[in-house]
Short mmCIF file of C-alpha atoms in Angstrom, two decimals:
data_model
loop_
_atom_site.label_atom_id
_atom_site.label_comp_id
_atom_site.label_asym_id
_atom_site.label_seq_id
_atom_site.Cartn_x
_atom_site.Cartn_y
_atom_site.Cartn_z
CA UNK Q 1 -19.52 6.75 -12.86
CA UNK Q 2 -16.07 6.81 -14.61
CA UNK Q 3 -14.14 4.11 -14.86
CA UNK Q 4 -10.65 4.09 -12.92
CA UNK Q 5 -7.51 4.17 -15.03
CA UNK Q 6 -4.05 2.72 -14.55
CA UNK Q 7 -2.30 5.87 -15.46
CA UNK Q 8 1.79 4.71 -14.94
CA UNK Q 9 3.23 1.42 -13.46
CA UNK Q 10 6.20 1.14 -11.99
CA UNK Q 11 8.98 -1.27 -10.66
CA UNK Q 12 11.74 -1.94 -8.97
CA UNK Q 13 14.31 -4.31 -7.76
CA UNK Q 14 15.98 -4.36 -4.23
CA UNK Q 15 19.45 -1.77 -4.02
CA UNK Q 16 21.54 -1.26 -0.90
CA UNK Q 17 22.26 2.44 -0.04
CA UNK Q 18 23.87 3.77 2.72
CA UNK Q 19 27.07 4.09 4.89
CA UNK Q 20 28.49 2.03 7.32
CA UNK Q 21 28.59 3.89 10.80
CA UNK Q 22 26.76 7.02 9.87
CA UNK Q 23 25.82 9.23 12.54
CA UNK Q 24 22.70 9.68 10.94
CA UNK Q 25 20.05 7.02 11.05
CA UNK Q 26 18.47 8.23 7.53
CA UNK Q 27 22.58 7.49 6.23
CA UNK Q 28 22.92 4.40 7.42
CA UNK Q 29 22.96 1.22 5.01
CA UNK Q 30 19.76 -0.56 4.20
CA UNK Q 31 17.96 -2.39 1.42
CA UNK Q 32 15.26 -1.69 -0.36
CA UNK Q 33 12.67 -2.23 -3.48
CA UNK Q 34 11.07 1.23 -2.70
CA UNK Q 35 12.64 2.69 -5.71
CA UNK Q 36 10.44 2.11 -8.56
CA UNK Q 37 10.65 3.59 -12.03
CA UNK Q 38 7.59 4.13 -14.88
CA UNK Q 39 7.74 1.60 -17.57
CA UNK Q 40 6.02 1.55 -21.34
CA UNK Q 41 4.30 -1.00 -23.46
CA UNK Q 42 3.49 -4.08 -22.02
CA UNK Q 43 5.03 -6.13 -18.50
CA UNK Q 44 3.93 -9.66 -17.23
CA UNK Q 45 1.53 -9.44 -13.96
CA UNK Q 46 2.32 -12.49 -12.00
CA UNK Q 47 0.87 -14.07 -9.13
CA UNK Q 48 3.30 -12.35 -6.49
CA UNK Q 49 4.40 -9.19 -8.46
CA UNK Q 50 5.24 -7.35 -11.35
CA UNK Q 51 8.12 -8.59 -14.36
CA UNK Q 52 11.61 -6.52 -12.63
CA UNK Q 53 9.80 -5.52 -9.46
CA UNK Q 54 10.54 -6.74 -5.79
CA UNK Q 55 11.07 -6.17 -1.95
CA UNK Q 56 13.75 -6.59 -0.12
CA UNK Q 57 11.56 -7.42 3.44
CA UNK Q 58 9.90 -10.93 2.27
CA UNK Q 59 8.20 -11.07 5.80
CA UNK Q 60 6.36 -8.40 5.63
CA UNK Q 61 6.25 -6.96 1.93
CA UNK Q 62 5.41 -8.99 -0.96
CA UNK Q 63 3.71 -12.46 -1.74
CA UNK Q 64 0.40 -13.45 -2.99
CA UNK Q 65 -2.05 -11.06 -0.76
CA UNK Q 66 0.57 -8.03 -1.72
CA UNK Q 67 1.46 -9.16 -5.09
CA UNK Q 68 0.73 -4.99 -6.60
CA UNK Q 69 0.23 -2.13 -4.85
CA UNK Q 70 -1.78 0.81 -5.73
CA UNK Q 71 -2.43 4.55 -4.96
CA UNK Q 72 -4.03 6.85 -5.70
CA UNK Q 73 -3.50 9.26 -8.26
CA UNK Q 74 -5.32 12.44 -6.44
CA UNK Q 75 -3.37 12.77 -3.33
CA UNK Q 76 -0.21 13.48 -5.28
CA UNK Q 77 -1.12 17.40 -5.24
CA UNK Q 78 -1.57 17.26 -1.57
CA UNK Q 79 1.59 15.87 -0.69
CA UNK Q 80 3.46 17.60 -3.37
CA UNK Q 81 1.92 21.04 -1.56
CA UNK Q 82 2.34 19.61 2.02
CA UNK Q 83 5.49 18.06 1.94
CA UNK Q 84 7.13 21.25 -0.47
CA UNK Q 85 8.13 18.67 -3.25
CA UNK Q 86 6.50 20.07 -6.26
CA UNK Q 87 8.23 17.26 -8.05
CA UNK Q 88 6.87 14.10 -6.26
CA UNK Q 89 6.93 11.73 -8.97
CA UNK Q 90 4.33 8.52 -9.29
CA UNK Q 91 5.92 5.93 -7.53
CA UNK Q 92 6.71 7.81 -4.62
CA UNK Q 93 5.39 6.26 -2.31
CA UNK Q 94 6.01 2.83 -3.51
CA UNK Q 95 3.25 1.90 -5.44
CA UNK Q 96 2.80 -0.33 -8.69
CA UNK Q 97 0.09 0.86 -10.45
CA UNK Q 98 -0.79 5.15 -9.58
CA UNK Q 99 -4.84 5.08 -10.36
CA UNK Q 100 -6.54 8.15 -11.65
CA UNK Q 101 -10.56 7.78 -10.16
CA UNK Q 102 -10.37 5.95 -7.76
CA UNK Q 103 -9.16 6.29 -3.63
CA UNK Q 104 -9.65 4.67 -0.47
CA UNK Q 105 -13.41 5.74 -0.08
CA UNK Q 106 -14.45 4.00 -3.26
CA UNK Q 107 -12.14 0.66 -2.99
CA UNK Q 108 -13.70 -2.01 -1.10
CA UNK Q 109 -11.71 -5.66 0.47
CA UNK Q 110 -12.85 -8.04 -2.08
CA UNK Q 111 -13.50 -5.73 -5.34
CA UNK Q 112 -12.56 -7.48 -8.31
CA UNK Q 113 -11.07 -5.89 -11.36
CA UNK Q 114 -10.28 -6.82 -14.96
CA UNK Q 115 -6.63 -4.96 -15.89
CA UNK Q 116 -5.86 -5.65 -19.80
CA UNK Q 117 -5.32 -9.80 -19.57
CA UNK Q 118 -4.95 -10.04 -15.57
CA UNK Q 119 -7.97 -9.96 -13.16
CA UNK Q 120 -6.76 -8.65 -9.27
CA UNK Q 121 -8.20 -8.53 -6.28
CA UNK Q 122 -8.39 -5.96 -3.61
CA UNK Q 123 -6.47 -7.51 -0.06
CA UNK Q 124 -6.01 -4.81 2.05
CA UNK Q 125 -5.08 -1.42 3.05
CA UNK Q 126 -1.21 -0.58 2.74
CA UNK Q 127 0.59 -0.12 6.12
CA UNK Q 128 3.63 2.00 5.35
CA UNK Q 129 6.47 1.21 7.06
CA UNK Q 130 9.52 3.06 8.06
CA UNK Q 131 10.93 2.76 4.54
CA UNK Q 132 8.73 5.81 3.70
CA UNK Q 133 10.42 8.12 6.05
CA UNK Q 134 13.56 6.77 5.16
CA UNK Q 135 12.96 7.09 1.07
CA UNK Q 136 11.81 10.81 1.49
CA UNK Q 137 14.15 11.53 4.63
CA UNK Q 138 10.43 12.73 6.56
CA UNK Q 139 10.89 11.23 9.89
CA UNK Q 140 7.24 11.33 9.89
CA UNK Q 141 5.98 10.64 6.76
CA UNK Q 142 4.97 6.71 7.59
CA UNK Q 143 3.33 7.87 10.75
CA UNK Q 144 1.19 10.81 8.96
CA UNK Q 145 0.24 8.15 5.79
CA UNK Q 146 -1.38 5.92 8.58
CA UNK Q 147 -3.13 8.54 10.33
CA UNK Q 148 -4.55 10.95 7.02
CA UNK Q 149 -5.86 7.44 5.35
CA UNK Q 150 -3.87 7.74 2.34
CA UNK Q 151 -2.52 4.71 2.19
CA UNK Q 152 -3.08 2.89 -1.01
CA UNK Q 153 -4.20 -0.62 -1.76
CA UNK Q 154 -2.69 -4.19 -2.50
CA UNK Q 155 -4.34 -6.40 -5.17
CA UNK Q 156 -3.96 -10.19 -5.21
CA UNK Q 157 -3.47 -11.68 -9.04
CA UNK Q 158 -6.39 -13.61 -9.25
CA UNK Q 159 -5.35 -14.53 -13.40
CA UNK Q 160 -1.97 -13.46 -14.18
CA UNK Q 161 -1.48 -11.25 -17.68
CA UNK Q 162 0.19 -8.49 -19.32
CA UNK Q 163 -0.95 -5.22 -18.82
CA UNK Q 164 0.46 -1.80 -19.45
CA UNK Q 165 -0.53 1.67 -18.64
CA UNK Q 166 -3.56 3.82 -19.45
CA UNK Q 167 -5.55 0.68 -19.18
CA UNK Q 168 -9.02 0.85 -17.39
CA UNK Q 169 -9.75 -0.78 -14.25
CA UNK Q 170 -13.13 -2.20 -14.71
CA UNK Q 171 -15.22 -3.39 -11.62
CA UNK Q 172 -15.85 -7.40 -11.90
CA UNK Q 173 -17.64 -8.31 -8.67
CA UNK Q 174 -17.83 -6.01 -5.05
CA UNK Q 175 -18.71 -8.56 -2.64
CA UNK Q 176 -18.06 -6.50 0.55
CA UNK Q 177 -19.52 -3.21 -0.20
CA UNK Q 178 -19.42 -1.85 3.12
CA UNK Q 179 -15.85 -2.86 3.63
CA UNK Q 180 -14.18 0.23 1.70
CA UNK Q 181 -9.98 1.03 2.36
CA UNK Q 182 -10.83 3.66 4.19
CA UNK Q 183 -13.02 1.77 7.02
CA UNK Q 184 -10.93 -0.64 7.21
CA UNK Q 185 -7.76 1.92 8.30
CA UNK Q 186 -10.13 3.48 10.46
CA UNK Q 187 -10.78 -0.24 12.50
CA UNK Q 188 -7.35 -1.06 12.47
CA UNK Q 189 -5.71 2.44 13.33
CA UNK Q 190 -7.95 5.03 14.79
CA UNK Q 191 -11.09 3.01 16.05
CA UNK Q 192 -8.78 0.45 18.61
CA UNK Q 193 -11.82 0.62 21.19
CA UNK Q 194 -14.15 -0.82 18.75
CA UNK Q 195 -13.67 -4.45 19.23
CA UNK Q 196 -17.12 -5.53 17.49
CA UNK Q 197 -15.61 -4.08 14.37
CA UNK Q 198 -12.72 -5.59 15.00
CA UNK Q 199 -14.45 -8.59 14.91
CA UNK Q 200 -16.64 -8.10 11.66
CA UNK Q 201 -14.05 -6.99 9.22
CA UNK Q 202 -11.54 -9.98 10.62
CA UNK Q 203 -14.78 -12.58 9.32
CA UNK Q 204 -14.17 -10.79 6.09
CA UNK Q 205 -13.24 -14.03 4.28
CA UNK Q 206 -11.17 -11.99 1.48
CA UNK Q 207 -9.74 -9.70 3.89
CA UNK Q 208 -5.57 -11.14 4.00
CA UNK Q 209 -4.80 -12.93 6.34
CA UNK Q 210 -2.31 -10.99 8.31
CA UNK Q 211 -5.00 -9.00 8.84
CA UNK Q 212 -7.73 -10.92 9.64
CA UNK Q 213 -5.15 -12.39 12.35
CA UNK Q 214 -4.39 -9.00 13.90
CA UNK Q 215 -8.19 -7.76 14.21
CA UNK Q 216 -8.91 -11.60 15.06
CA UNK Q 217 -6.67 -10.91 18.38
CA UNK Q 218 -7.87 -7.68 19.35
CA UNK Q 219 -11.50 -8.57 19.10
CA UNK Q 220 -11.03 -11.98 21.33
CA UNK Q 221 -8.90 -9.94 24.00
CA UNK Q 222 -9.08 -6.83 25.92
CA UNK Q 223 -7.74 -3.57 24.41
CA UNK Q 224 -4.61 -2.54 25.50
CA UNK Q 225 -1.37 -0.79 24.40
CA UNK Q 226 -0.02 -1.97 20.75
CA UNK Q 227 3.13 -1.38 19.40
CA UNK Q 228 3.50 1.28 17.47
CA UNK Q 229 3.95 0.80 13.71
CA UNK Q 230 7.42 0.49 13.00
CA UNK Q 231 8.38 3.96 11.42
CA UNK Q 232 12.52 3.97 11.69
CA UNK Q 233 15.44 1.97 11.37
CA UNK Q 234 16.42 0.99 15.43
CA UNK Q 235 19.86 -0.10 13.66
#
């Protein structure tokens, strides 16, 4: 089996865009870290992100179970074909670290990885939010990440480090081998009826907590409507 690579990293900090009173809810103003930008050489992994990276949304992006995010490397040529932006750079859809070898069928909650000096931890799928849509002006484009699986992955810093790109990721420990990215977004966004694995993958003890919380109160209740997954500024 090959070993994954770390093929660019990016970062960026919060900017404000927008104008005031635009007609046009992808003009309006908002914030946002979901710019990021390819950096050489060496940059300090810390224990909630990245040296010159960070997110404007505190609540629900960032901290210690979302300290990097990941993505795959392989679905660029889709989206570049399906969206019609032969262009679409790394770091498009927000990620830290764009992996070559690895997607969500072969990442499991709990893997843990060696990256030059840092060792991370896999926490959970990626939910996109409506930043996406806004970022690439796709109304859509959140809503058809969630439901096409190719959502990328946040690590945990388990040993903070430098690391840089081109490094390999090398497999430490996979304690939760049936628990791959891709099973999990299938519990949590296309299998809502399935309350027993609800159930299991919420007792996964290194699944985050935010979701362990969410499954946690499906499984103990009956199914019923959830909100949708909040895919535009209501501003």
């Amino acid at each position: 089996m090959t070993t994954p690579q770390v093929i660019t990293i990016q970062v960026g900090l919060p900017q404000a865009f927008g104008i005031k009173g635009a007609s046009n809810p992808m003009d309006r103003p908002w914030t946002t870290g979901f710019f990021k930008t390819p950096i050489e050489g060496k940059i300090w992994l810390g224990s909630t992100n990245l040296v010159g990276d960070g997110q404007a949304d505190l609540k629900n992006h960032g901290g210690v179970e979302k300290a990097v995010l990941a993505y795959a490397a392989e679905h660029y040529p889709i989206w570049r074909e399906n969206l019609q932006l032969p262009d679409l750079p790394h770091g498009a859809f927000g990620e830290n670290l764009t992996v070559v070898g690895q997607t969500e069928s072969s990442v499991c909650i709990g893997d843990v990885y060696n990256l030059g000096e840092a060792k991370i931890q896999v926490s959970q799928p990626r939910q996109p939010c409506w930043k996406l849509s806004r970022r690439w002006r796709i109304r859509d484009l959140a809503l058809q990440v969630q439901q096409n699986g190719r959502t990328g992955w946040y690590f945990r810093v388990l040993k903070e480090g430098n690391i840089e790109p081109n490094l390999p990721l090398i497999l430490q420990d996979r304690p939760y081998p049936q628990w791959t990215i891709a099973r999990a977004n299938q519990i949590m966004h296309q299998e809502k009826s399935d309350l027993e694995s609800a159930g299991e993958l919420a007792a996964c003890p290194l699944l985050s907590s935010k979701w362990q919380q969410t499954l946690s109160r499906r499984a103990n209740r009956p199914l019923n409507s959830e909100s949708a997954p909040r895919l535009w500024d209501k501003n």
